[in-house]
Short mmCIF file of C-alpha atoms in Angstrom, two decimals:
data_model
loop_
_atom_site.label_atom_id
_atom_site.label_comp_id
_atom_site.label_asym_id
_atom_site.label_seq_id
_atom_site.Cartn_x
_atom_site.Cartn_y
_atom_site.Cartn_z
CA UNK U 218 0.00 0.00 0.00
CA UNK U 219 1.25 3.49 -0.92
CA UNK U 220 2.26 5.57 2.08
CA UNK U 221 0.57 9.05 2.30
CA UNK U 222 3.16 11.80 2.64
CA UNK U 223 2.57 15.50 3.47
CA UNK U 224 3.14 16.29 -0.23
CA UNK U 225 0.09 14.32 -1.09
CA UNK U 226 -2.32 16.61 0.83
CA UNK U 227 -4.99 17.79 -1.57
CA UNK U 228 -4.88 21.59 -1.72
CA UNK U 229 -7.60 22.02 -4.31
CA UNK U 230 -10.60 22.59 -1.98
CA UNK U 231 -8.68 25.13 0.08
CA UNK U 232 -7.60 27.05 -3.02
CA UNK U 233 -11.19 26.96 -4.26
CA UNK U 234 -12.48 28.50 -1.06
CA UNK U 235 -9.75 31.11 -0.95
CA UNK U 236 -10.50 32.15 -4.52
CA UNK U 237 -14.21 32.34 -3.72
CA UNK U 238 -13.42 34.66 -0.83
CA UNK U 239 -11.19 36.86 -2.95
CA UNK U 240 -13.86 37.11 -5.63
CA UNK U 241 -16.36 38.11 -2.94
CA UNK U 242 -14.10 40.84 -1.56
CA UNK U 243 -13.21 42.16 -5.01
CA UNK U 244 -16.87 42.51 -5.94
CA UNK U 245 -17.96 44.03 -2.63
CA UNK U 246 -15.11 46.49 -2.22
CA UNK U 247 -16.56 49.93 -1.77
CA UNK U 248 -14.61 52.49 -3.74
CA UNK U 249 -17.20 55.21 -3.08
CA UNK U 250 -16.10 55.67 0.50
CA UNK U 251 -12.78 56.99 -0.76
CA UNK U 252 -14.70 60.03 -1.94
CA UNK U 253 -15.39 61.18 1.60
CA UNK U 254 -13.22 62.13 4.52
CA UNK U 255 -13.79 59.84 7.49
CA UNK U 256 -13.37 62.73 9.93
CA UNK U 257 -16.54 64.40 8.70
CA UNK U 258 -19.52 63.74 10.95
CA UNK U 259 -22.48 63.86 8.64
CA UNK U 260 -25.78 64.58 10.44
CA UNK U 261 -28.40 61.86 10.61
CA UNK U 262 -31.23 61.98 8.07
CA UNK U 263 -32.88 58.57 8.18
CA UNK U 264 -36.10 59.66 6.45
CA UNK U 265 -34.57 61.32 3.41
CA UNK U 266 -34.11 59.65 0.04
CA UNK U 267 -31.51 56.91 0.29
CA UNK U 268 -28.72 57.15 -2.27
CA UNK U 269 -28.78 53.86 -4.15
CA UNK U 270 -26.32 54.78 -6.84
CA UNK U 271 -23.98 57.67 -7.46
CA UNK U 272 -24.27 59.31 -10.87
CA UNK U 273 -20.92 59.24 -12.68
CA UNK U 274 -20.57 62.99 -13.25
CA UNK U 275 -21.54 63.96 -9.71
CA UNK U 276 -19.36 66.51 -7.93
CA UNK U 277 -18.79 65.54 -4.29
CA UNK U 278 -17.96 68.52 -2.15
CA UNK U 279 -16.92 68.03 1.43
CA UNK U 280 -17.30 70.80 3.97
CA UNK U 281 -15.26 70.20 7.09
CA UNK U 282 -16.29 71.29 10.60
CA UNK U 283 -13.96 74.30 10.33
CA UNK U 284 -15.49 75.31 7.00
CA UNK U 285 -12.69 74.12 4.74
CA UNK U 286 -13.69 72.74 1.36
CA UNK U 287 -12.38 69.47 -0.04
CA UNK U 288 -13.00 67.43 -3.15
CA UNK U 289 -11.76 63.90 -2.62
CA UNK U 290 -8.65 64.23 -0.51
CA UNK U 291 -7.73 67.65 -1.90
CA UNK U 292 -8.40 70.73 0.19
CA UNK U 293 -8.96 73.87 -1.82
CA UNK U 294 -9.82 77.51 -1.55
CA UNK U 295 -12.91 79.13 -3.00
CA UNK U 296 -11.19 80.29 -6.21
CA UNK U 297 -9.96 76.79 -7.04
CA UNK U 298 -13.35 75.32 -6.20
CA UNK U 299 -15.03 77.84 -8.47
CA UNK U 300 -12.65 76.94 -11.32
CA UNK U 301 -13.45 73.24 -10.88
CA UNK U 302 -17.19 73.92 -10.90
CA UNK U 303 -16.82 76.16 -13.96
CA UNK U 304 -14.82 73.49 -15.80
CA UNK U 305 -17.36 70.82 -14.84
CA UNK U 306 -20.21 72.99 -16.07
CA UNK U 307 -18.40 73.57 -19.39
CA UNK U 308 -17.58 69.89 -19.84
CA UNK U 309 -20.71 68.13 -18.56
CA UNK U 310 -23.45 70.75 -18.88
CA UNK U 311 -25.71 72.20 -16.23
CA UNK U 312 -27.37 68.94 -15.26
CA UNK U 313 -24.47 67.80 -13.10
CA UNK U 314 -25.59 66.99 -9.55
CA UNK U 315 -23.70 68.48 -6.62
CA UNK U 316 -23.60 66.42 -3.43
CA UNK U 317 -22.53 68.34 -0.35
CA UNK U 318 -21.07 66.10 2.32
CA UNK U 319 -21.09 68.54 5.19
CA UNK U 320 -20.05 68.13 8.78
CA UNK U 321 -22.93 68.72 11.19
CA UNK U 322 -20.71 71.08 13.20
CA UNK U 323 -20.03 73.31 10.19
CA UNK U 324 -21.79 76.64 10.04
CA UNK U 325 -24.43 77.34 7.44
CA UNK U 326 -22.36 80.21 6.01
CA UNK U 327 -19.70 77.70 4.92
CA UNK U 328 -22.23 75.55 3.09
CA UNK U 329 -23.94 78.60 1.71
CA UNK U 330 -20.64 79.67 0.16
CA UNK U 331 -20.41 76.33 -1.64
CA UNK U 332 -24.03 76.49 -2.78
CA UNK U 333 -23.61 80.08 -3.97
CA UNK U 334 -20.57 79.21 -6.08
CA UNK U 335 -22.40 76.26 -7.66
CA UNK U 336 -25.48 78.36 -8.40
CA UNK U 337 -23.45 81.26 -9.77
CA UNK U 338 -21.66 78.91 -12.15
CA UNK U 339 -24.95 77.46 -13.35
CA UNK U 340 -25.18 74.16 -11.47
CA UNK U 341 -28.53 73.99 -9.76
CA UNK U 342 -28.94 70.35 -8.77
CA UNK U 343 -27.65 70.80 -5.25
CA UNK U 344 -28.15 68.07 -2.68
CA UNK U 345 -27.19 67.82 0.95
CA UNK U 346 -26.09 64.42 2.22
CA UNK U 347 -27.38 62.87 5.43
CA UNK U 348 -26.55 59.64 7.20
CA UNK U 349 -29.01 56.77 7.30
CA UNK U 350 -26.79 54.13 8.84
CA UNK U 351 -23.19 54.38 9.92
CA UNK U 352 -20.76 51.55 9.42
CA UNK U 353 -18.94 52.30 12.68
CA UNK U 354 -18.45 49.29 14.89
CA UNK U 355 -19.56 46.84 12.25
CA UNK U 356 -16.10 45.91 11.09
CA UNK L 189 28.21 4.68 -29.23
CA UNK L 190 25.59 7.23 -30.10
CA UNK L 191 22.91 4.61 -29.86
CA UNK L 192 24.06 3.86 -26.29
CA UNK L 193 23.85 7.53 -25.27
CA UNK L 194 20.37 7.83 -26.64
CA UNK L 195 19.34 4.98 -24.44
CA UNK L 196 20.89 6.63 -21.36
CA UNK L 197 18.80 9.84 -21.73
CA UNK L 198 15.87 10.24 -19.40
CA UNK L 199 12.58 9.57 -21.09
CA UNK L 200 10.57 12.71 -21.87
CA UNK L 201 7.63 13.16 -19.58
CA UNK L 202 4.44 15.17 -20.11
CA UNK L 203 4.41 18.32 -17.99
CA UNK L 204 1.46 17.93 -15.64
CA UNK L 205 -0.10 20.16 -12.97
CA UNK L 206 1.94 18.36 -10.35
CA UNK L 207 5.09 19.87 -11.81
CA UNK L 208 3.90 23.49 -11.50
CA UNK L 209 4.99 24.93 -8.14
CA UNK L 210 1.82 26.09 -6.39
CA UNK L 211 3.49 27.66 -3.35
CA UNK L 212 4.11 31.19 -4.78
CA UNK L 213 0.57 31.42 -6.09
CA UNK L 214 -0.89 30.35 -2.76
CA UNK L 215 1.34 32.89 -1.02
CA UNK L 216 0.07 35.71 -3.22
CA UNK L 217 -3.52 34.57 -2.89
CA UNK L 218 -3.27 34.56 0.89
CA UNK L 219 -1.68 38.01 0.86
CA UNK L 220 -4.64 39.26 -1.15
CA UNK L 221 -7.08 37.57 1.17
CA UNK L 222 -5.49 39.07 4.27
CA UNK L 223 -5.51 42.53 2.65
CA UNK L 224 -9.18 42.30 1.78
CA UNK L 225 -10.17 40.92 5.19
CA UNK L 226 -8.44 43.78 6.99
CA UNK L 227 -9.70 46.54 4.69
CA UNK L 228 -13.26 45.25 4.35
CA UNK L 229 -15.85 47.62 5.71
CA UNK L 230 -19.58 47.77 5.37
CA UNK L 231 -20.31 51.07 3.62
CA UNK L 232 -22.31 53.89 5.17
CA UNK L 233 -25.86 54.23 3.93
CA UNK L 234 -26.32 57.82 2.85
CA UNK L 235 -29.36 59.86 1.99
CA UNK L 236 -29.80 63.07 0.07
CA UNK L 237 -32.04 66.06 0.37
CA UNK L 238 -32.44 68.23 -2.69
CA UNK L 239 -32.02 71.91 -1.97
CA UNK L 240 -34.01 74.37 -4.01
CA UNK L 241 -32.59 77.86 -3.74
CA UNK L 242 -34.78 80.47 -5.39
CA UNK L 243 -32.89 83.02 -7.47
CA UNK L 244 -33.70 86.67 -6.99
CA UNK L 245 -36.11 87.68 -9.71
CA UNK L 246 -36.64 91.38 -10.31
CA UNK L 247 -39.89 90.80 -12.17
CA UNK L 248 -41.52 89.07 -9.22
CA UNK L 249 -44.34 90.86 -7.51
CA UNK L 250 -44.59 91.40 -3.79
CA UNK L 251 -45.88 88.30 -2.02
CA UNK L 252 -49.63 88.14 -1.71
CA UNK L 253 -50.60 88.78 1.90
CA UNK L 254 -53.62 86.51 1.56
CA UNK L 255 -51.47 83.47 0.76
CA UNK L 256 -50.49 81.68 3.93
CA UNK L 257 -46.75 81.38 4.24
CA UNK L 258 -44.87 78.76 6.16
CA UNK L 259 -41.41 79.87 7.16
CA UNK L 260 -39.12 77.79 9.31
CA UNK L 261 -36.17 79.60 10.83
CA UNK L 262 -32.95 77.81 11.75
CA UNK L 263 -30.99 79.83 14.29
CA UNK L 264 -28.07 79.55 16.64
CA UNK L 265 -28.15 80.63 20.26
CA UNK L 266 -24.77 82.07 21.21
CA UNK L 267 -25.38 81.71 24.96
CA UNK L 268 -26.00 77.98 24.85
CA UNK L 269 -24.14 77.22 21.60
CA UNK L 270 -27.17 75.29 20.45
CA UNK L 271 -29.57 75.64 17.57
CA UNK L 272 -33.23 76.50 17.78
CA UNK L 273 -36.12 76.75 15.38
CA UNK L 274 -38.87 79.20 14.64
CA UNK L 275 -42.10 78.79 12.76
CA UNK L 276 -43.43 82.02 11.25
CA UNK L 277 -41.14 83.99 13.56
CA UNK L 278 -42.27 82.21 16.73
CA UNK L 279 -39.77 80.06 18.57
CA UNK L 280 -40.83 76.41 18.67
CA UNK L 281 -39.30 73.21 19.95
CA UNK L 282 -38.19 70.48 17.55
CA UNK L 283 -41.13 68.36 18.69
CA UNK L 284 -43.64 71.15 18.14
CA UNK L 285 -42.17 71.87 14.71
CA UNK L 286 -42.51 68.19 13.78
CA UNK L 287 -46.15 68.17 14.86
CA UNK L 288 -46.90 71.43 13.04
CA UNK L 289 -45.31 70.25 9.80
CA UNK L 290 -47.21 66.97 10.04
CA UNK L 291 -50.47 68.88 10.30
CA UNK L 292 -49.58 71.09 7.32
CA UNK L 293 -48.68 68.05 5.24
CA UNK L 294 -51.99 66.40 6.13
CA UNK L 295 -53.90 69.42 4.87
CA UNK L 296 -51.93 69.89 1.66
CA UNK L 297 -48.51 68.35 0.98
CA UNK L 298 -48.03 70.67 -2.02
CA UNK L 299 -47.72 73.76 0.14
CA UNK L 300 -44.58 75.85 -0.17
CA UNK L 301 -42.28 75.82 2.80
CA UNK L 302 -39.47 78.31 3.18
CA UNK L 303 -36.51 77.37 5.32
CA UNK L 304 -34.49 80.34 6.44
CA UNK L 305 -31.06 79.37 7.76
CA UNK L 306 -28.92 81.97 9.46
CA UNK L 307 -25.21 82.19 8.75
CA UNK L 308 -24.10 80.98 12.17
CA UNK L 309 -26.60 78.13 12.46
CA UNK L 310 -25.23 74.63 12.53
CA UNK L 311 -25.52 72.50 9.43
CA UNK L 312 -26.96 69.63 11.51
CA UNK L 313 -30.00 71.77 12.40
CA UNK L 314 -30.69 72.51 8.75
CA UNK L 315 -30.39 68.81 7.94
CA UNK L 316 -32.80 68.06 10.79
CA UNK L 317 -35.40 70.38 9.25
CA UNK L 318 -34.90 69.07 5.70
CA UNK L 319 -35.15 65.50 6.97
CA UNK L 320 -38.31 66.35 8.91
CA UNK L 321 -39.95 67.95 5.88
CA UNK L 322 -39.05 64.96 3.74
CA UNK L 323 -40.44 62.65 6.41
CA UNK L 324 -43.85 64.33 6.58
CA UNK L 325 -44.05 64.53 2.78
CA UNK L 326 -43.60 68.24 2.15
CA UNK L 327 -41.61 68.46 -1.08
CA UNK L 328 -41.92 72.11 -2.11
CA UNK L 329 -39.15 73.41 0.05
CA UNK L 330 -37.07 76.50 -0.67
CA UNK L 331 -33.88 77.25 1.22
CA UNK L 332 -33.04 80.84 1.96
CA UNK L 333 -29.93 82.01 3.72
CA UNK L 334 -29.63 85.08 5.84
CA UNK L 335 -26.80 86.89 7.55
#
């Protein structure tokens, strides 16, 4: 009778499972969260319209608690923000949605500044983001 | 002589899966798996509230006094560093505002609501009002900002 050595252990089922797990993680990875700063505490708004899908041309503006403006990970002043909005308007048209991801501790004047710039440059689809369910503590 | 050498050569074998070293691939696959496990996070569920900001129109007439207006004020109290609300210039609690808006929505959900946010008011208070209006079903909401 042939003796079973460690080399003869069948690795196929393990590799199958590992690949299944990798496929799962690749398909469920959430790239959208990279759009927003994790330090921003968005106010709760459980009853508002849940965002199922982000439109591709959407401009995501973050307003920090101290009033600073960011797009993605890039902080910017008002002039730069205005140039970006102007360029977006010229490239995509006036139907581009603006999503404002504002910190609940920010003052209205800071968000108003963002909304004013968008309106002045001809982008009117302005939305304010609220939180329905946080992922904190789930990990 | 040459015939002898030919006989001494190892016989050619078909290259099978057993000959391919699997260890590097498994190493990489496990590295990927560990990365994904540690970076995996259930995403936040976000909502949005559309903000309609009326533009100043010079051709507009003065508002008709007979039309009932509903104006919600969002203010900030410097003494307590907390926000408060008004309804048609009368200070109301968040609970009272919720009840009032529910009643208005029951009568006619198409009514126009003006939300007046002051410059120093907190963004969370504005979101509270917008969320409340969305909850009771009042959709015609205009946001005004004041200094």
